[in-house]
Amino acid sequence: MSINNSEIAQLVQPDRVHKSIYTDPEIFALEMQRIYGQAWIYVGHESQVKKPGDYHTTRIGDQDVLMLRGSDGKVNVVYNRCPHKGAQLVPLGDGNVGKFLRCPYHAWTFKLDGSLLSVPLRGGMEGTAFNKDDPMFSMRPLARVDSYRGFVFASQSEGGPDLVTFLGGAAGSIDNLCDRSPEGEVEVVGGVFQVMQQSNWKVFYENLHDTMHAPITHESSFMAAREEAAERGEMPFELLIMDGNGEPYEFWEKLELCAYPYGHGYMEAIFDPTAATRDPVSRVHFESLAKVHGEEKAREILGMNRHNTVIYGSGSPHTVFQQFRVIRPIAPDRTLIEIQTFRLKGAPEAVFDRALTYTNLINSPSSNVMPDDVELYRRCQQGNLTAGGEWVSHHRYGGTDKQTPEGMVSTNGTSELPMRNQFAAWKQYMLTDWNQEKKHVA
C-alpha cells in the first residue's frame, strides 16, 4: 500500500508526530527521495581532496557519491557509478585516482569531472547509437554542487533555494568555525570516527538540542567525572567537558534555542564563552587571533555562544571543539555517524590537541558519553515498534516560541521548539517538489 500526501500531512501535528515516521520503511524510502533527493546535503570538506585526483566517497541519502578534485582544481561531485555496466568506480573511503578514473570492470576511463575519456576497442561501438559526447556515457554529476568556506554541499534537485539561502542562520556556525582560525581556514585532520547506530536518523537531530536529557542520560559519566575531580582536588579539562552535562535544570532552562527554516538551528553553548582570556589553551588561541584581528574582534569570534548546530539532513558542526558530526541514514533503524575533526590553520597546536581530546572523550565510539545516547536512541527505536501508543510528544513549551527575523527562538531552554521546527521542515520537504516549483517560476 502506497502512502499519499494527505496521509503524510497527518503524521506531523503542531505538538506531536506519529511514531511511524521513525519505523516505516515506505516513509524512509520517501525521505530518500523528497528530503535527501532535494535538500542541500554536506558531502565533505575541500581539504579531504587537496590534490587533483584525490577523492572522498560518501552518501547522500541512499546514493553513493564521489567528491573529486579535478585537474582544473575544481571540486566535482558525481554518482559513484560507471555508465557502462553500473560498477562502482572507486571503493569506499579516500584515495587518489591519478590523472583519470578507470573502471575496474571493462577499463572505461573518465576525466576527473566524470566525463568519458575513452572506451577500449572503440571500433566495436561503430554503427551503434554510442556517442562519446552523450551524457549517458559519462559519470552523472549531481544536479547542483556548491561550497561554503570549504564545506562542500550538493543537491540532487535542479530546483530549490541556493546554498546560502538554504543554510540561512546556520551558516554563521560555519563562519565562526573558520573564523577561529587566524588564517580563516580549517582542514579535516586526524581521521574520521564512524559509529553505526541502531536507530532512525531523525532521533539524533532531535537529541542534539534536547536539553532535558543531559542530566539524566549522562548521569554515570558526569558523576564519575566529579568523583575523580574530588579525589584530585581539581577539575581538569578532560573531566570538565563531562561534568557539563550535570548542570541542574535551572541552568538548562536559561539557555537559548534558535530555530531556522529548513529544519536548522542551534542551542546556546554550555561552556563559559568568557574563558577565552583565562583558560591556558584558550588564552594562546585568543592571542593568535588578536594578532590578526585585534582583541575586540578576537573576543567576538571566541565569544560566539553556540554549542550544537543542526544543518538538517547533513549533521552538526560544533564550532568550539572543531567538529562536524555527519549523519547518514542507512535504513529506518540504522544511521551512520561520522565525526570529522578540524584543525584551525595558523592556530596553536594545543587548540587542535584539545579538539581531539573532546572528540575522544565525548563523541568517539569508546567515549564515556556517546554510548549513553546510542543506547537511548536504540530504546526509542524499539519502543516505537510496540503497541504502547501511536504518538511522540513535542508538547513542552508549545505555543510559547517567539518569532525572529531569521526564524524562532525559545522562551525556555528546555523547550521542544527544535523538534517542532525540524518536523515542520520534514513535512514541508515531504510535500514539496522543488523541481516542479522551478518549472512554475520559469
mmCIF file of N, CA, C and O in Angstrom, residues 113-187:
data_model
loop_
_atom_site.group_PDB
_atom_site.id
_atom_site.type_symbol
_atom_site.label_atom_id
_atom_site.label_comp_id
_atom_site.label_asym_id
_atom_site.label_seq_id
_atom_site.Cartn_x
_atom_site.Cartn_y
_atom_site.Cartn_z
ATOM 1 N N ASP A 113 36.324 15.161 -14.022
ATOM 2 C CA ASP A 113 34.990 15.740 -13.816
ATOM 3 C C ASP A 113 33.896 14.721 -14.112
ATOM 4 O O ASP A 113 32.703 15.034 -14.081
ATOM 5 N N GLY A 114 34.299 13.470 -14.418
ATOM 6 C CA GLY A 114 33.348 12.396 -14.686
ATOM 7 C C GLY A 114 33.016 12.198 -16.148
ATOM 8 O O GLY A 114 32.361 11.201 -16.506
ATOM 9 N N SER A 115 33.437 13.097 -17.019
ATOM 10 C CA SER A 115 33.119 12.951 -18.445
ATOM 11 C C SER A 115 33.948 11.829 -19.065
ATOM 12 O O SER A 115 35.092 11.571 -18.673
ATOM 13 N N LEU A 116 33.358 11.153 -20.053
ATOM 14 C CA LEU A 116 34.005 9.996 -20.671
ATOM 15 C C LEU A 116 35.287 10.411 -21.374
ATOM 16 O O LEU A 116 35.324 11.388 -22.127
ATOM 17 N N LEU A 117 36.346 9.633 -21.137
ATOM 18 C CA LEU A 117 37.631 9.892 -21.784
ATOM 19 C C LEU A 117 37.884 8.902 -22.908
ATOM 20 O O LEU A 117 38.180 9.286 -24.042
ATOM 21 N N SER A 118 37.726 7.608 -22.626
ATOM 22 C CA SER A 118 37.968 6.616 -23.668
ATOM 23 C C SER A 118 37.269 5.305 -23.347
ATOM 24 O O SER A 118 36.920 5.024 -22.200
ATOM 25 N N VAL A 119 37.085 4.512 -24.411
ATOM 26 C CA VAL A 119 36.478 3.179 -24.307
ATOM 27 C C VAL A 119 37.407 2.187 -25.020
ATOM 28 O O VAL A 119 37.819 2.448 -26.156
ATOM 29 N N PRO A 120 37.769 1.073 -24.396
ATOM 30 C CA PRO A 120 38.638 0.097 -25.069
ATOM 31 C C PRO A 120 37.987 -0.459 -26.343
ATOM 32 O O PRO A 120 36.761 -0.622 -26.408
ATOM 33 N N LEU A 121 38.805 -0.739 -27.343
ATOM 34 C CA LEU A 121 38.329 -1.322 -28.609
ATOM 35 C C LEU A 121 37.112 -0.560 -29.125
ATOM 36 O O LEU A 121 36.046 -1.135 -29.405
ATOM 37 N N ARG A 122 37.279 0.710 -29.274
ATOM 38 C CA ARG A 122 36.158 1.574 -29.613
ATOM 39 C C ARG A 122 35.530 1.213 -30.964
ATOM 40 O O ARG A 122 34.366 1.530 -31.231
ATOM 41 N N GLY A 123 36.265 0.521 -31.792
ATOM 42 C CA GLY A 123 35.714 0.125 -33.088
ATOM 43 C C GLY A 123 34.447 -0.698 -32.952
ATOM 44 O O GLY A 123 33.596 -0.691 -33.847
ATOM 45 N N GLY A 124 34.329 -1.410 -31.831
ATOM 46 C CA GLY A 124 33.138 -2.215 -31.616
ATOM 47 C C GLY A 124 31.888 -1.391 -31.409
ATOM 48 O O GLY A 124 30.772 -1.923 -31.437
ATOM 49 N N MET A 125 32.071 -0.080 -31.195
ATOM 50 C CA MET A 125 30.926 0.805 -30.987
ATOM 51 C C MET A 125 30.436 1.425 -32.290
ATOM 52 O O MET A 125 29.363 2.039 -32.318
ATOM 53 N N GLU A 126 31.210 1.298 -33.358
ATOM 54 C CA GLU A 126 30.829 1.918 -34.620
ATOM 55 C C GLU A 126 29.541 1.298 -35.166
ATOM 56 O O GLU A 126 29.316 0.090 -35.055
ATOM 57 N N GLY A 127 28.697 2.154 -35.727
ATOM 58 C CA GLY A 127 27.429 1.670 -36.264
ATOM 59 C C GLY A 127 26.344 1.539 -35.225
ATOM 60 O O GLY A 127 25.242 1.079 -35.528
ATOM 61 N N THR A 128 26.654 1.935 -33.975
ATOM 62 C CA THR A 128 25.649 1.897 -32.905
ATOM 63 C C THR A 128 25.278 3.324 -32.524
ATOM 64 O O THR A 128 25.778 4.288 -33.099
ATOM 65 N N ALA A 129 24.419 3.455 -31.523
ATOM 66 C CA ALA A 129 23.995 4.778 -31.053
ATOM 67 C C ALA A 129 25.011 5.390 -30.091
ATOM 68 O O ALA A 129 24.767 6.469 -29.536
ATOM 69 N N PHE A 130 26.157 4.733 -29.891
ATOM 70 C CA PHE A 130 27.168 5.266 -28.982
ATOM 71 C C PHE A 130 27.677 6.615 -29.482
ATOM 72 O O PHE A 130 28.011 6.774 -30.659
ATOM 73 N N ASN A 131 27.747 7.575 -28.582
ATOM 74 C CA ASN A 131 28.277 8.907 -28.884
ATOM 75 C C ASN A 131 29.066 9.362 -27.672
ATOM 76 O O ASN A 131 28.511 9.517 -26.586
ATOM 77 N N LYS A 132 30.353 9.530 -27.835
ATOM 78 C CA LYS A 132 31.236 9.879 -26.721
ATOM 79 C C LYS A 132 30.769 11.127 -25.982
ATOM 80 O O LYS A 132 30.993 11.260 -24.777
ATOM 81 N N ASP A 133 30.108 12.029 -26.684
ATOM 82 C CA ASP A 133 29.670 13.277 -26.067
ATOM 83 C C ASP A 133 28.278 13.193 -25.440
ATOM 84 O O ASP A 133 27.802 14.159 -24.840
ATOM 85 N N ASP A 134 27.623 12.059 -25.590
ATOM 86 C CA ASP A 134 26.302 11.870 -24.995
ATOM 87 C C ASP A 134 26.476 11.712 -23.480
ATOM 88 O O ASP A 134 27.229 10.849 -23.028
ATOM 89 N N PRO A 135 25.788 12.523 -22.660
ATOM 90 C CA PRO A 135 25.941 12.441 -21.198
ATOM 91 C C PRO A 135 25.674 11.060 -20.623
ATOM 92 O O PRO A 135 26.194 10.730 -19.551
ATOM 93 N N MET A 136 24.871 10.225 -21.323
ATOM 94 C CA MET A 136 24.565 8.905 -20.763
ATOM 95 C C MET A 136 25.800 8.021 -20.672
ATOM 96 O O MET A 136 25.818 7.033 -19.934
ATOM 97 N N PHE A 137 26.859 8.375 -21.404
ATOM 98 C CA PHE A 137 28.074 7.574 -21.380
ATOM 99 C C PHE A 137 29.150 8.175 -20.477
ATOM 100 O O PHE A 137 30.292 7.719 -20.478
ATOM 101 N N SER A 138 28.794 9.186 -19.721
ATOM 102 C CA SER A 138 29.693 9.772 -18.725
ATOM 103 C C SER A 138 29.142 9.524 -17.328
ATOM 104 O O SER A 138 27.963 9.190 -17.158
ATOM 105 N N MET A 139 29.994 9.661 -16.322
ATOM 106 C CA MET A 139 29.527 9.589 -14.948
ATOM 107 C C MET A 139 28.600 10.784 -14.699
ATOM 108 O O MET A 139 28.906 11.900 -15.110
ATOM 109 N N ARG A 140 27.487 10.542 -14.073
ATOM 110 C CA ARG A 140 26.494 11.606 -13.909
ATOM 111 C C ARG A 140 26.854 12.505 -12.735
ATOM 112 O O ARG A 140 27.028 12.032 -11.600
ATOM 113 N N PRO A 141 26.942 13.814 -12.972
ATOM 114 C CA PRO A 141 27.173 14.747 -11.865
ATOM 115 C C PRO A 141 25.880 14.999 -11.093
ATOM 116 O O PRO A 141 24.780 14.813 -11.627
ATOM 117 N N LEU A 142 25.995 15.416 -9.851
ATOM 118 C CA LEU A 142 24.801 15.811 -9.122
ATOM 119 C C LEU A 142 24.266 17.111 -9.692
ATOM 120 O O LEU A 142 25.008 17.874 -10.304
ATOM 121 N N ALA A 143 22.985 17.348 -9.505
ATOM 122 C CA ALA A 143 22.329 18.482 -10.155
ATOM 123 C C ALA A 143 22.982 19.809 -9.793
ATOM 124 O O ALA A 143 23.186 20.672 -10.650
ATOM 125 N N ARG A 144 23.324 19.980 -8.523
ATOM 126 C CA ARG A 144 23.942 21.234 -8.081
ATOM 127 C C ARG A 144 25.025 20.925 -7.056
ATOM 128 O O ARG A 144 24.843 20.071 -6.180
ATOM 129 N N VAL A 145 26.140 21.619 -7.173
ATOM 130 C CA VAL A 145 27.253 21.487 -6.231
ATOM 131 C C VAL A 145 27.724 22.888 -5.882
ATOM 132 O O VAL A 145 27.874 23.741 -6.760
ATOM 133 N N ASP A 146 27.943 23.140 -4.597
ATOM 134 C CA ASP A 146 28.437 24.445 -4.173
ATOM 135 C C ASP A 146 29.268 24.257 -2.906
ATOM 136 O O ASP A 146 29.148 23.243 -2.204
ATOM 137 N N SER A 147 30.112 25.234 -2.638
ATOM 138 C CA SER A 147 30.987 25.187 -1.465
ATOM 139 C C SER A 147 30.803 26.453 -0.651
ATOM 140 O O SER A 147 30.742 27.546 -1.210
ATOM 141 N N TYR A 148 30.698 26.289 0.661
ATOM 142 C CA TYR A 148 30.618 27.432 1.559
ATOM 143 C C TYR A 148 31.814 27.388 2.493
ATOM 144 O O TYR A 148 31.899 26.520 3.355
ATOM 145 N N ARG A 149 32.779 28.263 2.260
ATOM 146 C CA ARG A 149 34.003 28.352 3.050
ATOM 147 C C ARG A 149 34.707 27.000 3.172
ATOM 148 O O ARG A 149 35.196 26.609 4.232
ATOM 149 N N GLY A 150 34.723 26.274 2.079
ATOM 150 C CA GLY A 150 35.421 24.993 2.031
ATOM 151 C C GLY A 150 34.552 23.800 2.337
ATOM 152 O O GLY A 150 34.984 22.659 2.134
ATOM 153 N N PHE A 151 33.322 24.013 2.801
ATOM 154 C CA PHE A 151 32.395 22.923 3.107
ATOM 155 C C PHE A 151 31.542 22.681 1.858
ATOM 156 O O PHE A 151 30.794 23.553 1.428
ATOM 157 N N VAL A 152 31.679 21.498 1.284
ATOM 158 C CA VAL A 152 31.057 21.188 0.002
ATOM 159 C C VAL A 152 29.680 20.556 0.222
ATOM 160 O O VAL A 152 29.547 19.566 0.952
ATOM 161 N N PHE A 153 28.682 21.127 -0.421
ATOM 162 C CA PHE A 153 27.309 20.617 -0.372
ATOM 163 C C PHE A 153 26.864 20.288 -1.795
ATOM 164 O O PHE A 153 27.332 20.898 -2.762
ATOM 165 N N ALA A 154 25.935 19.352 -1.906
ATOM 166 C CA ALA A 154 25.369 19.010 -3.206
ATOM 167 C C ALA A 154 23.876 18.757 -3.050
ATOM 168 O O ALA A 154 23.395 18.374 -1.976
ATOM 169 N N SER A 155 23.145 19.001 -4.135
ATOM 170 C CA SER A 155 21.710 18.744 -4.176
ATOM 171 C C SER A 155 21.400 17.914 -5.413
ATOM 172 O O SER A 155 21.957 18.155 -6.484
ATOM 173 N N GLN A 156 20.511 16.954 -5.266
ATOM 174 C CA GLN A 156 20.080 16.143 -6.403
ATOM 175 C C GLN A 156 18.949 16.800 -7.184
ATOM 176 O O GLN A 156 18.473 16.236 -8.161
ATOM 177 N N SER A 157 18.544 17.991 -6.749
ATOM 178 C CA SER A 157 17.436 18.702 -7.393
ATOM 179 C C SER A 157 17.936 19.948 -8.104
ATOM 180 O O SER A 157 18.757 20.698 -7.572
ATOM 181 N N GLU A 158 17.414 20.177 -9.303
ATOM 182 C CA GLU A 158 17.726 21.415 -10.027
ATOM 183 C C GLU A 158 17.025 22.610 -9.389
ATOM 184 O O GLU A 158 17.501 23.741 -9.466
ATOM 185 N N GLY A 159 15.887 22.374 -8.756
ATOM 186 C CA GLY A 159 15.119 23.447 -8.155
ATOM 187 C C GLY A 159 15.459 23.650 -6.698
ATOM 188 O O GLY A 159 16.274 22.936 -6.117
ATOM 189 N N GLY A 160 14.801 24.639 -6.104
ATOM 190 C CA GLY A 160 15.028 24.927 -4.706
ATOM 191 C C GLY A 160 15.960 26.103 -4.493
ATOM 192 O O GLY A 160 16.530 26.647 -5.439
ATOM 193 N N PRO A 161 16.155 26.516 -3.242
ATOM 194 C CA PRO A 161 16.979 27.690 -2.939
ATOM 195 C C PRO A 161 18.456 27.436 -3.225
ATOM 196 O O PRO A 161 18.895 26.287 -3.295
ATOM 197 N N ASP A 162 19.219 28.515 -3.377
ATOM 198 C CA ASP A 162 20.668 28.363 -3.486
ATOM 199 C C ASP A 162 21.216 27.985 -2.113
ATOM 200 O O ASP A 162 20.509 28.037 -1.099
ATOM 201 N N LEU A 163 22.492 27.609 -2.057
ATOM 202 C CA LEU A 163 23.064 27.085 -0.814
ATOM 203 C C LEU A 163 23.030 28.105 0.313
ATOM 204 O O LEU A 163 22.656 27.771 1.445
ATOM 205 N N VAL A 164 23.411 29.336 0.054
ATOM 206 C CA VAL A 164 23.463 30.344 1.116
ATOM 207 C C VAL A 164 22.070 30.588 1.690
ATOM 208 O O VAL A 164 21.890 30.686 2.913
ATOM 209 N N THR A 165 21.066 30.661 0.824
ATOM 210 C CA THR A 165 19.689 30.834 1.293
ATOM 211 C C THR A 165 19.255 29.637 2.118
ATOM 212 O O THR A 165 18.606 29.780 3.162
ATOM 213 N N PHE A 166 19.597 28.452 1.651
ATOM 214 C CA PHE A 166 19.229 27.232 2.365
ATOM 215 C C PHE A 166 19.850 27.195 3.759
ATOM 216 O O PHE A 166 19.165 26.876 4.736
ATOM 217 N N LEU A 167 21.113 27.528 3.881
ATOM 218 C CA LEU A 167 21.793 27.473 5.179
ATOM 219 C C LEU A 167 21.246 28.532 6.133
ATOM 220 O O LEU A 167 21.123 28.279 7.337
ATOM 221 N N GLY A 168 20.906 29.705 5.608
ATOM 222 C CA GLY A 168 20.350 30.753 6.451
ATOM 223 C C GLY A 168 21.233 31.043 7.657
ATOM 224 O O GLY A 168 22.458 31.153 7.558
ATOM 225 N N GLY A 169 20.605 31.152 8.832
ATOM 226 C CA GLY A 169 21.342 31.475 10.054
ATOM 227 C C GLY A 169 22.347 30.422 10.467
ATOM 228 O O GLY A 169 23.288 30.723 11.220
ATOM 229 N N ALA A 170 22.190 29.174 10.004
ATOM 230 C CA ALA A 170 23.141 28.120 10.358
ATOM 231 C C ALA A 170 24.509 28.371 9.742
ATOM 232 O O ALA A 170 25.520 27.854 10.225
ATOM 233 N N ALA A 171 24.555 29.170 8.670
ATOM 234 C CA ALA A 171 25.846 29.484 8.045
ATOM 235 C C ALA A 171 26.767 30.203 9.017
ATOM 236 O O ALA A 171 27.995 30.108 8.916
ATOM 237 N N GLY A 172 26.190 30.920 9.984
ATOM 238 C CA GLY A 172 27.001 31.623 10.970
ATOM 239 C C GLY A 172 27.883 30.696 11.776
ATOM 240 O O GLY A 172 28.974 31.088 12.224
ATOM 241 N N SER A 173 27.451 29.449 11.973
ATOM 242 C CA SER A 173 28.270 28.488 12.710
ATOM 243 C C SER A 173 29.473 28.048 11.886
ATOM 244 O O SER A 173 30.571 27.871 12.421
ATOM 245 N N ILE A 174 29.271 27.859 10.579
ATOM 246 C CA ILE A 174 30.399 27.536 9.710
ATOM 247 C C ILE A 174 31.361 28.712 9.658
ATOM 248 O O ILE A 174 32.589 28.544 9.719
ATOM 249 N N ASP A 175 30.817 29.919 9.564
ATOM 250 C CA ASP A 175 31.662 31.119 9.576
ATOM 251 C C ASP A 175 32.506 31.168 10.837
ATOM 252 O O ASP A 175 33.715 31.425 10.789
ATOM 253 N N ASN A 176 31.868 30.930 11.983
ATOM 254 C CA ASN A 176 32.595 31.026 13.239
ATOM 255 C C ASN A 176 33.663 29.950 13.357
ATOM 256 O O ASN A 176 34.770 30.210 13.867
ATOM 257 N N LEU A 177 33.359 28.738 12.881
ATOM 258 C CA LEU A 177 34.358 27.673 12.902
ATOM 259 C C LEU A 177 35.591 28.082 12.102
ATOM 260 O O LEU A 177 36.729 27.913 12.552
ATOM 261 N N CYS A 178 35.382 28.664 10.926
ATOM 262 C CA CYS A 178 36.500 29.098 10.087
ATOM 263 C C CYS A 178 37.193 30.326 10.669
ATOM 264 O O CYS A 178 38.428 30.434 10.626
ATOM 265 N N ASP A 179 36.413 31.258 11.215
ATOM 266 C CA ASP A 179 36.983 32.483 11.763
ATOM 267 C C ASP A 179 37.852 32.222 12.988
ATOM 268 O O ASP A 179 38.705 33.060 13.344
ATOM 269 N N ARG A 180 37.663 31.097 13.647
ATOM 270 C CA ARG A 180 38.507 30.741 14.787
ATOM 271 C C ARG A 180 39.941 30.423 14.354
ATOM 272 O O ARG A 180 40.832 30.339 15.191
ATOM 273 N N SER A 181 40.132 30.238 13.073
ATOM 274 C CA SER A 181 41.481 30.097 12.524
ATOM 275 C C SER A 181 42.054 31.479 12.231
ATOM 276 O O SER A 181 41.387 32.308 11.602
ATOM 277 N N PRO A 182 43.278 31.758 12.650
ATOM 278 C CA PRO A 182 43.899 33.032 12.299
ATOM 279 C C PRO A 182 43.992 33.256 10.799
ATOM 280 O O PRO A 182 44.067 34.393 10.332
ATOM 281 N N GLU A 183 43.965 32.173 10.023
ATOM 282 C CA GLU A 183 44.020 32.277 8.570
ATOM 283 C C GLU A 183 42.630 32.223 7.933
ATOM 284 O O GLU A 183 42.494 32.341 6.714
ATOM 285 N N GLY A 184 41.612 32.003 8.752
ATOM 286 C CA GLY A 184 40.248 31.945 8.239
ATOM 287 C C GLY A 184 39.910 30.656 7.516
ATOM 288 O O GLY A 184 38.912 30.595 6.793
ATOM 289 N N GLU A 185 40.728 29.603 7.719
ATOM 290 C CA GLU A 185 40.504 28.333 7.030
ATOM 291 C C GLU A 185 40.710 27.169 7.991
ATOM 292 O O GLU A 185 41.501 27.248 8.937
ATOM 293 N N VAL A 186 39.999 26.064 7.707
ATOM 294 C CA VAL A 186 40.137 24.843 8.501
ATOM 295 C C VAL A 186 40.402 23.671 7.577
ATOM 296 O O VAL A 186 40.225 23.765 6.359
ATOM 297 N N GLU A 187 40.849 22.563 8.154
ATOM 298 C CA GLU A 187 41.078 21.351 7.373
ATOM 299 C C GLU A 187 40.771 20.130 8.228
ATOM 300 O O GLU A 187 40.963 20.139 9.444
#
